């Protein structure tokens, strides 16, 4: 991954960065403030030799002293050294072994100084402990050192800096702990965000699509697979799209117009890898967009397993494609004029053998005949992975438009769907990303969003549509489907 990918992962999953940062920082800060305070006091000892008067003797004595500093450092925490300190200070319940855990002795390299530090929960106790241990260590070292020729100890130890009462606790260091916790939480959050993005196999962007399969992106649809809000009986969701979503549909239509030859009918099969990705939504809206642009459009619901177009558009669906393929009715009898330039052929009854019907010669003849009367044929087909119906349809079409839901579709599923179409003799001409989030590239970012239609606008629009249907002799009863006879050939 490049730096841009890392930054994009952090921006998309910023909550994964923020939560560990805040959680680790707050927990550490609270724990640090609630911990018992520890005070540290330090006393300094100077160790020297009591023999020799010449410079050579003093140098040798200094070297000897430095070589013994490590031994003196270990001697400070031995029980024989600390037992007199416990008795002198009257530390009830304290043993030399337990006291040794609170005593720390250091000896800088190349120096003859010993620093004795003592930890305690009270500043006065810490100072008394440090001074008492330092004084006792001086006595112990002098007592254990050999006697000089002139008499007296060979090694002389003096307390050159007595421990004073500390003003601030040495632990816990709340500021340092909080800063360290914030840094650790930030690193943990960044790692979580990057791993979250790396392990997410969903196709969310055009870059994800291009790196997964070799198909172009026709566009993306903002929001859900269906327009939000109520829908009254007889009103089409196609007529209720406004704002960025309508611009997305028009952009996809413009890109689809470049597919296929200009002098031939364009037959687009809308499918998806798995159910519920919004293929029917995209198919109906793209068909409506082509019709609004002046093209003669035929929308066919070829999902003979779970048909949705008739219910989605509010048209009769009990007779349609199935009856035409079985020879029970003619194509012109079951076509329904849904809107100007838009004709709908519903799925009809659900047959027991939909795969065989869609692979039959009758379906090929139907598409060939429709291509003579319409400029664009949009086919809503079943998903590619559960069944092979869409693969059979793709052989007689310009190509398959694969609808990809960015919230659920995995990369492996898209790869398998595309390969299935190619192996079956069809062609995936492009993809549409559905349910994308509103971004800066949307129409709303430039202030060109359409004004949402009011209830009065919808009613007037529906009245004009009803009047147009009446003028063209289109009727609908409870027993018979709407009948539309395409009398004029396509332009």
Short mmCIF file of C-alpha atoms in Angstrom, two decimals:
data_model
loop_
_atom_site.label_atom_id
_atom_site.label_comp_id
_atom_site.label_asym_id
_atom_site.label_seq_id
_atom_site.Cartn_x
_atom_site.Cartn_y
_atom_site.Cartn_z
CA UNK A 1 0.00 0.00 0.00
CA UNK A 2 1.15 3.53 -0.79
CA UNK A 3 1.11 6.48 1.59
CA UNK A 4 -2.07 7.67 -0.08
CA UNK A 5 -3.74 4.32 0.63
CA UNK A 6 -2.70 4.50 4.28
CA UNK A 7 -4.07 8.02 4.61
CA UNK A 8 -7.27 6.96 2.90
CA UNK A 9 -7.65 4.02 5.31
CA UNK A 10 -7.16 6.31 8.28
CA UNK A 11 -9.68 8.82 6.94
CA UNK A 12 -12.33 6.16 6.25
CA UNK A 13 -11.87 4.42 9.60
CA UNK A 14 -11.14 7.43 11.78
CA UNK A 15 -13.32 6.02 14.55
CA UNK A 16 -10.96 3.04 14.76
CA UNK A 17 -8.16 5.54 15.44
CA UNK A 18 -10.10 7.73 17.85
CA UNK A 19 -11.55 5.00 20.08
CA UNK A 20 -8.23 3.33 21.10
CA UNK A 21 -6.60 6.74 21.52
CA UNK A 22 -9.28 8.04 23.88
CA UNK A 23 -9.82 4.74 25.67
CA UNK A 24 -6.16 4.01 26.41
CA UNK A 25 -5.46 7.62 27.41
CA UNK A 26 -8.44 7.92 29.75
CA UNK A 27 -7.90 4.54 31.41
CA UNK A 28 -4.21 5.23 31.95
CA UNK A 29 -4.87 8.72 33.28
CA UNK A 30 -7.53 7.54 35.74
CA UNK A 31 -5.40 4.62 36.86
CA UNK A 32 -2.41 6.89 37.31
CA UNK A 33 -4.33 9.43 39.41
CA UNK A 34 -5.85 6.70 41.58
CA UNK A 35 -2.52 4.96 42.22
CA UNK A 36 -0.69 5.42 45.52
CA UNK A 37 1.90 8.21 45.45
CA UNK A 38 5.54 7.31 45.90
CA UNK A 39 8.20 9.79 47.12
CA UNK A 40 11.92 9.34 46.50
CA UNK A 41 14.77 10.90 48.48
CA UNK A 42 18.48 10.54 47.58
CA UNK A 43 21.69 10.86 49.61
CA UNK A 44 25.24 10.95 48.17
CA UNK A 45 28.38 9.24 49.60
CA UNK A 46 32.02 9.97 48.71
CA UNK A 47 34.40 7.01 48.92
CA UNK A 48 38.19 7.59 49.23
CA UNK A 49 41.40 5.80 50.33
CA UNK A 50 43.12 6.65 53.61
CA UNK A 51 46.57 5.53 52.45
CA UNK A 52 49.34 7.13 50.41
CA UNK A 53 50.54 10.66 50.16
CA UNK A 54 52.13 10.79 46.71
CA UNK A 55 50.28 11.28 43.44
CA UNK A 56 51.04 7.70 42.43
CA UNK A 57 49.60 6.35 45.67
CA UNK A 58 46.49 8.48 45.31
CA UNK A 59 45.98 7.34 41.70
CA UNK A 60 46.33 3.71 42.67
CA UNK A 61 43.97 4.22 45.59
CA UNK A 62 41.39 5.86 43.32
CA UNK A 63 41.57 2.94 40.89
CA UNK A 64 41.14 0.50 43.77
CA UNK A 65 38.15 2.42 45.07
CA UNK A 66 36.47 2.49 41.66
CA UNK A 67 36.96 -1.25 41.30
CA UNK A 68 35.18 -1.78 44.62
CA UNK A 69 32.18 0.46 43.90
CA UNK A 70 30.11 -2.43 42.50
CA UNK A 71 30.69 -4.40 45.69
CA UNK A 72 29.74 -1.42 47.84
CA UNK A 73 26.59 -1.02 45.72
CA UNK A 74 25.50 -4.62 46.43
CA UNK A 75 26.44 -4.29 50.07
CA UNK A 76 23.89 -1.49 50.57
CA UNK A 77 20.88 -3.81 50.24
CA UNK A 78 22.17 -6.80 52.21
CA UNK A 79 20.26 -7.83 55.35
CA UNK A 80 23.32 -7.29 57.60
CA UNK A 81 23.45 -3.70 56.37
CA UNK A 82 19.70 -2.95 56.59
CA UNK A 83 18.91 -4.68 59.89
CA UNK A 84 20.45 -1.88 62.01
CA UNK A 85 18.43 0.66 59.94
CA UNK A 86 15.18 -1.12 60.76
CA UNK A 87 16.03 -1.11 64.47
CA UNK A 88 17.20 2.49 64.53
CA UNK A 89 14.08 3.88 62.78
CA UNK A 90 11.71 1.55 64.60
CA UNK A 91 10.08 0.23 61.42
CA UNK A 92 7.52 -2.11 62.96
CA UNK A 93 6.61 -5.03 60.73
CA UNK A 94 9.36 -4.20 58.24
CA UNK A 95 12.04 -6.79 57.54
CA UNK A 96 15.43 -6.11 55.93
CA UNK A 97 14.35 -8.12 52.88
CA UNK A 98 11.24 -6.01 52.37
CA UNK A 99 13.15 -2.80 53.01
CA UNK A 100 15.70 -3.74 50.33
CA UNK A 101 12.93 -3.43 47.71
CA UNK A 102 12.60 0.26 48.56
CA UNK A 103 16.34 1.01 48.43
CA UNK A 104 18.18 1.76 45.19
CA UNK A 105 21.94 2.37 45.00
CA UNK A 106 23.78 3.62 41.92
CA UNK A 107 27.45 4.22 41.25
CA UNK A 108 28.34 6.21 38.10
CA UNK A 109 31.17 4.67 36.10
CA UNK A 110 34.54 6.34 36.61
CA UNK A 111 33.46 8.07 39.82
CA UNK A 112 33.79 7.35 43.51
CA UNK A 113 30.29 8.51 44.44
CA UNK A 114 27.46 6.33 45.70
CA UNK A 115 23.87 7.54 45.43
CA UNK A 116 21.45 5.95 47.88
CA UNK A 117 17.75 6.45 47.10
CA UNK A 118 14.77 5.39 49.21
CA UNK A 119 11.11 5.12 48.20
CA UNK A 120 8.21 5.61 50.59
CA UNK A 121 4.61 6.70 50.62
CA UNK A 122 5.51 9.68 52.81
CA UNK A 123 8.17 12.29 51.91
CA UNK A 124 9.57 12.50 55.46
CA UNK A 125 9.90 8.74 55.71
CA UNK A 126 11.71 8.63 52.37
CA UNK A 127 14.26 11.22 53.53
CA UNK A 128 14.85 9.42 56.88
CA UNK A 129 15.31 6.09 55.11
CA UNK A 130 17.81 7.46 52.59
CA UNK A 131 19.91 9.18 55.27
CA UNK A 132 19.81 6.21 57.63
CA UNK A 133 20.86 3.74 54.90
CA UNK A 134 23.62 6.09 53.72
CA UNK A 135 25.04 6.52 57.22
CA UNK A 136 24.84 2.81 57.94
CA UNK A 137 26.51 1.99 54.60
CA UNK A 138 29.39 4.35 55.41
CA UNK A 139 29.92 2.65 58.75
CA UNK A 140 29.70 -0.82 57.22
CA UNK A 141 32.23 -0.06 54.46
CA UNK A 142 34.73 1.42 56.92
CA UNK A 143 34.20 -1.49 59.28
CA UNK A 144 34.78 -4.10 56.58
CA UNK A 145 37.78 -2.37 54.96
CA UNK A 146 41.31 -3.44 56.08
CA UNK A 147 43.11 -1.38 58.73
CA UNK A 148 45.72 1.11 57.49
CA UNK A 149 49.38 1.09 58.60
CA UNK A 150 48.92 4.31 60.53
CA UNK A 151 45.75 2.93 62.06
CA UNK A 152 42.15 3.49 61.11
CA UNK A 153 40.18 2.14 58.11
CA UNK A 154 41.74 1.96 54.68
CA UNK A 155 38.55 3.19 52.99
CA UNK A 156 36.90 6.36 54.23
CA UNK A 157 33.24 7.10 53.35
CA UNK A 158 31.60 10.45 53.93
CA UNK A 159 27.98 11.58 53.46
CA UNK A 160 28.49 14.60 51.21
CA UNK A 161 24.82 15.28 50.46
CA UNK A 162 22.06 14.39 52.88
CA UNK A 163 18.63 13.52 51.55
CA UNK A 164 16.00 16.21 51.85
CA UNK A 165 12.26 15.96 52.03
CA UNK A 166 10.96 15.69 48.40
CA UNK A 167 8.32 18.22 47.38
CA UNK A 168 6.71 16.15 44.59
CA UNK A 169 6.02 12.45 44.24
CA UNK A 170 8.29 10.52 41.91
CA UNK A 171 5.51 8.13 40.95
CA UNK A 172 3.08 7.97 39.39
CA UNK A 173 4.13 10.57 36.81
CA UNK A 174 0.67 11.30 35.47
CA UNK A 175 1.78 13.59 32.65
CA UNK A 176 4.35 11.15 31.39
CA UNK A 177 1.97 8.21 31.69
CA UNK A 178 -0.84 10.03 29.87
CA UNK A 179 1.50 11.17 27.08
CA UNK A 180 2.86 7.65 26.67
CA UNK A 181 -0.64 6.17 26.71
CA UNK A 182 -1.82 8.67 24.09
CA UNK A 183 1.08 7.77 21.83
CA UNK A 184 0.49 4.04 22.32
CA UNK A 185 -3.26 4.45 21.73
CA UNK A 186 -2.60 6.43 18.56
CA UNK A 187 -0.29 3.75 17.19
CA UNK A 188 -2.81 1.06 18.12
CA UNK A 189 -5.62 2.98 16.42
CA UNK A 190 -3.61 3.60 13.25
CA UNK A 191 -2.69 -0.07 13.08
CA UNK A 192 -6.32 -1.08 13.61
CA UNK A 193 -7.54 1.28 10.88
CA UNK A 194 -4.99 0.05 8.34
CA UNK A 195 -5.64 -3.62 9.17
CA UNK A 196 -9.38 -3.01 9.01
CA UNK A 197 -9.03 -1.64 5.50
CA UNK A 198 -6.61 -4.36 4.39
CA UNK A 199 -8.85 -7.15 5.68
CA UNK A 200 -12.01 -5.58 4.20
CA UNK A 201 -12.56 -7.38 0.88
CA UNK A 202 -15.58 -5.33 -0.14
CA UNK A 203 -15.45 -3.27 -3.34
CA UNK A 204 -15.95 0.29 -2.16
CA UNK A 205 -14.19 2.46 -4.74
CA UNK A 206 -13.28 2.56 -8.40
CA UNK A 207 -9.71 1.69 -7.45
CA UNK A 208 -10.91 -1.46 -5.68
CA UNK A 209 -12.85 -2.46 -8.79
CA UNK A 210 -9.94 -1.83 -11.16
CA UNK A 211 -7.53 -3.87 -9.04
CA UNK A 212 -10.01 -6.75 -8.78
CA UNK A 213 -11.44 -7.22 -12.29
CA UNK A 214 -10.67 -5.77 -15.69
CA UNK A 215 -13.99 -4.02 -16.30
CA UNK A 216 -14.71 -0.28 -16.53
CA UNK A 217 -16.87 1.59 -14.06
CA UNK A 218 -19.94 3.22 -15.61
CA UNK A 219 -20.72 5.15 -12.46
CA UNK A 220 -21.96 4.93 -8.90
CA UNK A 221 -25.33 5.50 -7.27
CA UNK A 222 -25.42 7.47 -4.04
CA UNK A 223 -27.49 6.14 -1.17
CA UNK A 224 -29.65 3.06 -1.07
CA UNK A 225 -31.11 0.84 -3.73
CA UNK A 226 -34.47 2.54 -3.45
CA UNK A 227 -35.69 6.06 -2.93
CA UNK A 228 -36.53 6.81 0.65
CA UNK A 229 -39.94 7.97 1.61
CA UNK A 230 -43.45 6.73 1.16
CA UNK A 231 -44.86 5.58 -2.15
CA UNK A 232 -48.54 5.74 -2.90
CA UNK A 233 -50.26 3.20 -5.09
CA UNK A 234 -49.83 3.88 -8.77
CA UNK A 235 -46.81 6.15 -8.34
CA UNK A 236 -43.48 5.01 -9.69
CA UNK A 237 -40.27 5.35 -7.76
CA UNK A 238 -38.64 6.27 -11.06
CA UNK A 239 -40.56 9.56 -10.98
CA UNK A 240 -39.41 10.43 -7.48
CA UNK A 241 -35.63 10.62 -7.95
CA UNK A 242 -34.11 14.03 -7.37
CA UNK A 243 -30.75 15.44 -6.40
CA UNK A 244 -27.43 13.62 -6.65
CA UNK A 245 -29.04 10.25 -7.33
CA UNK A 246 -30.64 11.50 -10.55
CA UNK A 247 -27.30 12.86 -11.71
CA UNK A 248 -25.73 9.47 -11.01
CA UNK A 249 -28.34 7.74 -13.17
CA UNK A 250 -27.82 10.20 -16.03
CA UNK A 251 -24.06 9.76 -15.81
CA UNK A 252 -24.42 5.98 -16.09
CA UNK A 253 -26.80 6.40 -19.02
CA UNK A 254 -24.30 8.65 -20.81
CA UNK A 255 -21.55 6.08 -20.36
CA UNK A 256 -23.78 3.24 -21.54
CA UNK A 257 -24.59 5.15 -24.71
CA UNK A 258 -20.95 4.64 -25.71
CA UNK A 259 -21.29 0.85 -25.55
CA UNK A 260 -22.11 -1.08 -28.71
CA UNK A 261 -22.50 0.20 -32.25
CA UNK A 262 -24.47 3.31 -33.05
CA UNK A 263 -26.61 1.70 -35.77
CA UNK A 264 -27.58 -1.31 -33.63
CA UNK A 265 -29.99 -1.79 -30.77
CA UNK A 266 -28.25 -1.78 -27.41
CA UNK A 267 -29.24 -4.72 -25.22
CA UNK A 268 -28.05 -4.37 -21.62
CA UNK A 269 -28.36 -7.16 -19.05
CA UNK A 270 -28.38 -5.88 -15.47
CA UNK A 271 -27.24 -8.47 -12.97
CA UNK A 272 -25.25 -8.80 -9.75
CA UNK A 273 -23.08 -11.32 -8.00
CA UNK A 274 -25.49 -12.07 -5.16
CA UNK A 275 -29.12 -11.14 -4.40
CA UNK A 276 -30.03 -7.80 -2.88
CA UNK A 277 -27.46 -5.57 -4.58
CA UNK A 278 -29.98 -3.30 -6.31
CA UNK A 279 -29.87 -4.63 -9.88
CA UNK A 280 -33.63 -4.14 -10.40
CA UNK A 281 -33.37 -0.59 -9.07
CA UNK A 282 -30.57 0.24 -11.48
CA UNK A 283 -32.27 -1.49 -14.42
CA UNK A 284 -35.57 0.37 -14.03
CA UNK A 285 -33.97 3.74 -13.48
CA UNK A 286 -31.49 3.41 -16.32
CA UNK A 287 -34.34 2.38 -18.63
CA UNK A 288 -36.32 5.43 -17.50
CA UNK A 289 -33.27 7.65 -18.09
CA UNK A 290 -32.87 6.36 -21.65
CA UNK A 291 -36.58 6.94 -22.28
CA UNK A 292 -36.35 10.47 -20.89
CA UNK A 293 -33.52 11.14 -23.35
CA UNK A 294 -35.83 10.25 -26.26
CA UNK A 295 -34.82 6.66 -26.95
CA UNK A 296 -37.42 3.95 -27.52
CA UNK A 297 -36.77 1.64 -24.57
CA UNK A 298 -38.00 -1.84 -23.68
CA UNK A 299 -37.61 -3.01 -20.09
CA UNK A 300 -37.81 -6.80 -19.68
CA UNK A 301 -38.05 -8.54 -16.33
CA UNK A 302 -36.12 -11.75 -17.06
CA UNK A 303 -35.76 -12.68 -13.40
CA UNK A 304 -38.17 -15.59 -13.66
CA UNK A 305 -37.33 -16.82 -10.17
CA UNK A 306 -37.92 -13.72 -8.05
CA UNK A 307 -39.47 -11.07 -10.31
CA UNK A 308 -39.66 -7.56 -8.89
CA UNK A 309 -40.02 -5.10 -11.78
CA UNK A 310 -43.83 -5.30 -12.02
CA UNK A 311 -44.27 -4.77 -8.32
CA UNK A 312 -41.59 -2.11 -8.28
CA UNK A 313 -43.23 -0.08 -11.06
CA UNK A 314 -46.81 -0.81 -10.05
CA UNK A 315 -47.81 -2.55 -13.31
CA UNK A 316 -49.57 -5.81 -14.00
CA UNK A 317 -47.23 -8.75 -13.69
CA UNK A 318 -49.32 -11.92 -13.87
CA UNK A 319 -48.58 -12.31 -17.60
CA UNK A 320 -45.44 -11.46 -19.46
CA UNK A 321 -42.17 -12.99 -20.61
CA UNK A 322 -42.99 -16.54 -19.51
CA UNK A 323 -46.21 -16.60 -21.55
CA UNK A 324 -44.42 -15.19 -24.61
CA UNK A 325 -41.64 -17.80 -24.45
CA UNK A 326 -44.16 -20.61 -24.01
CA UNK A 327 -46.18 -19.38 -26.99
CA UNK A 328 -49.31 -18.68 -24.95
CA UNK A 329 -49.43 -15.00 -25.96
CA UNK A 330 -47.84 -12.65 -28.42
CA UNK A 331 -45.16 -10.15 -27.49
CA UNK A 332 -47.26 -7.15 -28.58
CA UNK A 333 -50.20 -8.26 -26.44
CA UNK A 334 -48.27 -8.30 -23.17
CA UNK A 335 -46.14 -5.18 -23.55
CA UNK A 336 -47.23 -2.34 -21.29
CA UNK A 337 -46.65 1.32 -22.10
CA UNK A 338 -45.43 2.59 -18.75
CA UNK A 339 -44.26 6.06 -19.73
CA UNK A 340 -43.45 7.96 -22.92
CA UNK A 341 -40.82 5.95 -24.84
CA UNK A 342 -40.73 3.32 -22.08
CA UNK A 343 -42.33 -0.10 -22.61
CA UNK A 344 -42.34 -2.81 -19.96
CA UNK A 345 -42.55 -6.57 -20.41
CA UNK A 346 -43.17 -8.13 -17.00
CA UNK A 347 -41.93 -11.59 -16.04
CA UNK A 348 -45.32 -13.25 -15.88
CA UNK A 349 -45.81 -16.55 -14.09
CA UNK A 350 -42.85 -18.20 -12.38
CA UNK A 351 -42.02 -21.30 -14.48
CA UNK A 352 -40.47 -24.52 -13.15
CA UNK A 353 -37.64 -24.32 -15.68
CA UNK A 354 -36.54 -20.67 -16.01
CA UNK A 355 -33.00 -21.58 -17.10
CA UNK A 356 -34.25 -23.60 -20.06
CA UNK A 357 -36.66 -20.87 -21.16
CA UNK A 358 -34.00 -18.16 -21.12
CA UNK A 359 -31.58 -20.43 -23.02
CA UNK A 360 -34.16 -21.32 -25.66
CA UNK A 361 -34.35 -20.17 -29.26
CA UNK A 362 -37.61 -18.44 -28.44
CA UNK A 363 -35.83 -15.99 -26.18
CA UNK A 364 -33.23 -15.26 -28.88
CA UNK A 365 -36.02 -14.60 -31.39
CA UNK A 366 -37.74 -12.35 -28.87
CA UNK A 367 -34.63 -10.21 -28.42
CA UNK A 368 -34.04 -10.10 -32.16
CA UNK A 369 -37.61 -8.97 -32.75
CA UNK A 370 -37.42 -6.37 -29.96
CA UNK A 371 -34.20 -5.01 -31.44
CA UNK A 372 -36.16 -4.07 -34.58
CA UNK A 373 -38.67 -1.91 -32.71
CA UNK A 374 -36.59 -0.42 -29.88
CA UNK A 375 -33.31 1.43 -29.62
CA UNK A 376 -32.46 0.21 -26.12
CA UNK A 377 -33.46 -3.04 -24.43
CA UNK A 378 -32.81 -3.27 -20.68
CA UNK A 379 -33.08 -6.75 -19.15
CA UNK A 380 -33.30 -7.35 -15.41
CA UNK A 381 -31.81 -10.81 -14.83
CA UNK A 382 -31.18 -13.04 -11.77
CA UNK A 383 -27.89 -12.86 -9.82
CA UNK A 384 -24.91 -14.60 -11.41
CA UNK A 385 -23.59 -16.75 -8.57
CA UNK A 386 -26.77 -18.55 -7.40
CA UNK A 387 -28.01 -19.42 -10.94
CA UNK A 388 -26.75 -19.30 -14.53
CA UNK A 389 -29.78 -17.56 -16.06
CA UNK A 390 -27.94 -14.26 -16.56
CA UNK A 391 -25.09 -16.07 -18.33
CA UNK A 392 -27.52 -17.49 -20.88
CA UNK A 393 -29.11 -14.07 -21.44
CA UNK A 394 -25.72 -12.40 -21.89
CA UNK A 395 -25.04 -14.38 -25.08
CA UNK A 396 -27.72 -12.45 -27.00
CA UNK A 397 -26.99 -9.05 -25.42
CA UNK A 398 -24.53 -6.24 -25.93
CA UNK A 399 -23.15 -7.10 -22.53
CA UNK A 400 -23.74 -7.46 -18.82
CA UNK A 401 -23.79 -4.47 -16.50
CA UNK A 402 -22.69 -5.77 -13.11
CA UNK A 403 -24.27 -3.98 -10.14
CA UNK A 404 -22.00 -4.06 -7.09
CA UNK A 405 -23.24 -3.19 -3.60
CA UNK A 406 -20.35 -1.50 -1.81
CA UNK A 407 -21.74 -2.48 1.60
CA UNK A 408 -21.85 -6.24 1.08
CA UNK A 409 -20.22 -7.53 -2.11
CA UNK A 410 -16.82 -9.20 -1.71
CA UNK A 411 -14.03 -9.13 -4.26
CA UNK A 412 -13.98 -12.91 -4.68
CA UNK A 413 -17.69 -12.86 -5.53
CA UNK A 414 -17.21 -10.24 -8.25
CA UNK A 415 -14.26 -12.15 -9.73
CA UNK A 416 -16.29 -15.36 -9.79
CA UNK A 417 -19.27 -13.60 -11.40
CA UNK A 418 -17.19 -11.97 -14.14
CA UNK A 419 -15.36 -15.21 -14.91
CA UNK A 420 -18.68 -17.07 -15.06
CA UNK A 421 -20.02 -14.69 -17.71
CA UNK A 422 -16.85 -14.90 -19.78
CA UNK A 423 -16.70 -18.68 -19.63
CA UNK A 424 -20.38 -18.82 -20.63
CA UNK A 425 -19.75 -16.87 -23.81
CA UNK A 426 -21.00 -13.50 -22.61
CA UNK A 427 -19.26 -10.22 -21.84
CA UNK A 428 -19.25 -7.94 -18.82
CA UNK A 429 -19.06 -4.46 -20.34
CA UNK A 430 -18.90 -2.56 -17.06
CA UNK A 431 -20.00 -2.19 -13.49
CA UNK A 432 -22.10 0.14 -11.35
CA UNK A 433 -21.32 0.76 -7.70
CA UNK A 434 -24.52 0.97 -5.67
CA UNK A 435 -25.19 2.40 -2.20
CA UNK A 436 -22.11 4.60 -2.20
CA UNK A 437 -21.74 7.46 0.24
CA UNK A 438 -22.12 11.07 -0.81
CA UNK A 439 -18.73 12.42 -1.78
CA UNK A 440 -17.15 15.61 -3.01
CA UNK A 441 -17.59 14.48 -6.60
CA UNK A 442 -21.36 14.36 -6.31
CA UNK A 443 -23.59 16.97 -7.85
CA UNK A 444 -24.51 18.33 -4.43
CA UNK A 445 -20.92 19.38 -3.86
CA UNK A 446 -21.24 21.96 -6.65
CA UNK A 447 -24.69 23.20 -5.77
CA UNK A 448 -26.38 21.69 -8.84
CA UNK A 449 -28.73 19.35 -7.01
CA UNK A 450 -32.30 19.36 -8.26
CA UNK A 451 -35.04 20.76 -6.07
CA UNK A 452 -36.88 17.91 -4.30
CA UNK A 453 -40.31 17.39 -5.84
CA UNK A 454 -43.23 18.43 -3.68
CA UNK A 455 -46.45 16.45 -3.28
CA UNK A 456 -48.24 18.86 -5.65
CA UNK A 457 -45.52 18.38 -8.29
CA UNK A 458 -45.86 14.61 -8.03
CA UNK A 459 -49.65 14.80 -8.33
CA UNK A 460 -49.46 17.04 -11.42
CA UNK A 461 -46.85 14.76 -12.97
CA UNK A 462 -49.01 11.71 -12.34
CA UNK A 463 -52.06 13.46 -13.80
CA UNK A 464 -50.17 14.27 -16.99
CA UNK A 465 -48.99 10.65 -17.22
CA UNK A 466 -52.55 9.37 -16.78
CA UNK A 467 -53.81 11.75 -19.44
CA UNK A 468 -51.09 10.60 -21.83
CA UNK A 469 -52.00 6.96 -21.25
CA UNK A 470 -55.67 7.72 -21.89
CA UNK A 471 -54.90 9.60 -25.12
CA UNK A 472 -52.90 6.64 -26.42
CA UNK A 473 -55.62 4.15 -25.63
CA UNK A 474 -53.78 2.42 -22.81
CA UNK A 475 -56.18 0.77 -20.36
CA UNK A 476 -55.80 -1.36 -17.29
CA UNK A 477 -58.39 -3.60 -15.67
CA UNK A 478 -58.32 -5.98 -12.79
CA UNK A 479 -58.48 -9.01 -15.08
CA UNK A 480 -56.38 -8.05 -18.11
CA UNK A 481 -52.90 -6.54 -18.20
CA UNK A 482 -52.18 -3.22 -19.82
CA UNK A 483 -51.80 -3.84 -23.54
CA UNK A 484 -49.40 -1.90 -25.69
CA UNK A 485 -48.77 -2.56 -29.36
CA UNK A 486 -45.53 -1.06 -30.65
CA UNK A 487 -46.71 -0.02 -34.08
CA UNK A 488 -43.84 2.14 -35.18
CA UNK A 489 -40.30 0.80 -35.61
CA UNK A 490 -37.42 2.24 -33.69
CA UNK A 491 -35.67 5.28 -35.09
#
